[in-house]
């Protein structure tokens, strides 16, 4: 049978820690006191009483009590109580949950800076009473409010120029917290809000749901009156029909479990670990001693690398069980170099993490750990290997800096100078932010903090490769598709994927092209053929032979045909008429009219459409002569033709003389 016990079952990390402190103190001997019951679990409190632990409810009770150790529970106490307890000469063991301690610190600092404190929570809850005690009030009165309900938020009012700081009781409902903050925000105050809600309960429920989904049977352990255990039972029962609610091992009917292969276990927040372990042991037939042996305490010192299991995660810190007498703590700064990371989205309770010890005692009794520095060391090793092997690395750009890009690989930072980002100069690098890019390491000097990446080298190499592939397959006459990359007055450069080809203006069409920019725009896809290759110069053409207008010109423009065209250009001896793109004909000045015409421009305009008769067609020389005069005097057609020929000859000799 496979038995899975929820890592978040039972006490949350804060309560667990506090109860542990009491048991350890009992073992050490001497008088042990707790300030209030250490946990809301009568069985545990009774057991501790039997072991001599005395619960006190006010500092005065300690005044004349025999000297011993007073343990503060996870809820924390006010600063005044703390000082009073200290004044009686007893040793104080502060088991305030670090998450609650953080609220104390924030409240004290913010109120010292003049902010008015709002605590969202239940005024009578010991945790809230403790938080209130860390607010720095002024002689003019209290500078805090506790708000629990919407009505209180709505009616809240202090002068508008008063800055506020809002925190929350750790076990408060997140949705409600958001709603109340929203109501207060709308009033127009300058507000500093810190979400101090602990997600331990939510995590316990999430994990129970996940395990129940995959189990044949589920055991939920907890007091019958415990509302959070009942909630767990309901969640599990929905996912797993065979869910059993027990208070202790004796309630378990083992016969019920004979046929199950996967059994899950979870427990409410007030269920001692001992009971959970007993149930786990019986179900998995593992001896209790074995389980205890697993809890071997390790010795650590600064610089050691330790492995631990995540006990709790907040947005900005992680608590790790590293098998040492105190927990390890990794702050957000020591977890990652990436800004804007919410730790709860990258780490969850039960995860295993390796970290390096920074300080065995961070001043608050915890072990200060760093995850990112260890990861960076590993990352540096990885980068060194990549540098030596010229391996191509791929990572997201974490920041765009003035002079280039910053990329993080396994918490090690690589800088890619702007000049090495691409093979062309890029003024604005912001488009790379958050994008995944590939590069090689071309300089590795972690001591000088110079780890330089080079993306340009890859781009250049890739282009060379593509160029070679292109030239290997390119032949004169082959049809190729490409993208218009650049347009000039004399032609367009076409990217063929590896090299550019030049499509000269005269090769863009069988007809006349005035301005390439009117025909194409950058990014257009064009189909061309290779006209010639000289070295790495590729000349392209779009004058495909099957579209040559002279192929069918003989019948269309036979002598005697009446044709229509547009005056394209003019000289003194005649006008050139475009009959269709690629075919121009000459209308000699003498053939424009029966009347004498001095210059063609006297009677014609560029762009004017004219109708004329073909009086000569010469396919070899691609010459066509037109005459309007011939249409006006059809009976003298043969003379006109003769005349036109002479005129063409004249024009030819005139052109030669010119
Ligand atoms: Fe427990 Fe501390 Fe959270 S006491 S519920 S871990 S704030």
mmCIF file of C-alpha atoms and ligand atoms in Angstrom, residues 12-15 74-75 97-100 127 170-171 196 198-201 204 312, ligand 1:
data_model
loop_
_atom_site.group_PDB
_atom_site.id
_atom_site.type_symbol
_atom_site.label_atom_id
_atom_site.label_comp_id
_atom_site.label_asym_id
_atom_site.label_seq_id
_atom_site.Cartn_x
_atom_site.Cartn_y
_atom_site.Cartn_z
ATOM 1 C CA UNK A 12 1.303 25.168 10.431
ATOM 2 C CA UNK A 13 4.984 25.875 10.578
ATOM 3 C CA UNK A 14 4.576 28.684 13.129
ATOM 4 C CA UNK A 15 2.587 26.595 15.613
ATOM 5 C CA UNK A 74 3.259 31.958 17.748
ATOM 6 C CA UNK A 75 0.672 34.773 17.976
ATOM 7 C CA UNK A 97 5.905 33.105 14.193
ATOM 8 C CA UNK A 98 8.397 34.948 11.938
ATOM 9 C CA UNK A 99 5.485 36.069 9.753
ATOM 10 C CA UNK A 100 3.847 37.737 12.752
ATOM 11 C CA UNK A 127 -2.334 38.109 17.373
ATOM 12 C CA UNK A 170 -2.231 36.464 9.236
ATOM 13 C CA UNK A 171 -5.284 34.204 9.170
ATOM 14 C CA UNK A 196 0.502 39.931 5.627
ATOM 15 C CA UNK A 198 -0.380 33.671 5.652
ATOM 16 C CA UNK A 199 -1.335 31.074 3.087
ATOM 17 C CA UNK A 200 -0.752 28.027 5.337
ATOM 18 C CA UNK A 201 -4.478 27.170 5.553
ATOM 19 C CA UNK A 204 -3.193 22.698 3.455
ATOM 20 C CA UNK A 312 6.127 27.875 4.417
HETATM 21 FE FE1 LIG B 1 0.948 29.667 11.305
HETATM 22 FE FE2 LIG B 1 2.626 31.654 11.312
HETATM 23 FE FE3 LIG B 1 0.991 31.303 9.311
HETATM 24 S S1 LIG B 1 1.571 30.834 13.020
HETATM 25 S S2 LIG B 1 -0.801 30.348 10.179
HETATM 26 S S3 LIG B 1 2.611 29.996 9.876
HETATM 27 S S4 LIG B 1 1.497 33.172 10.271
#
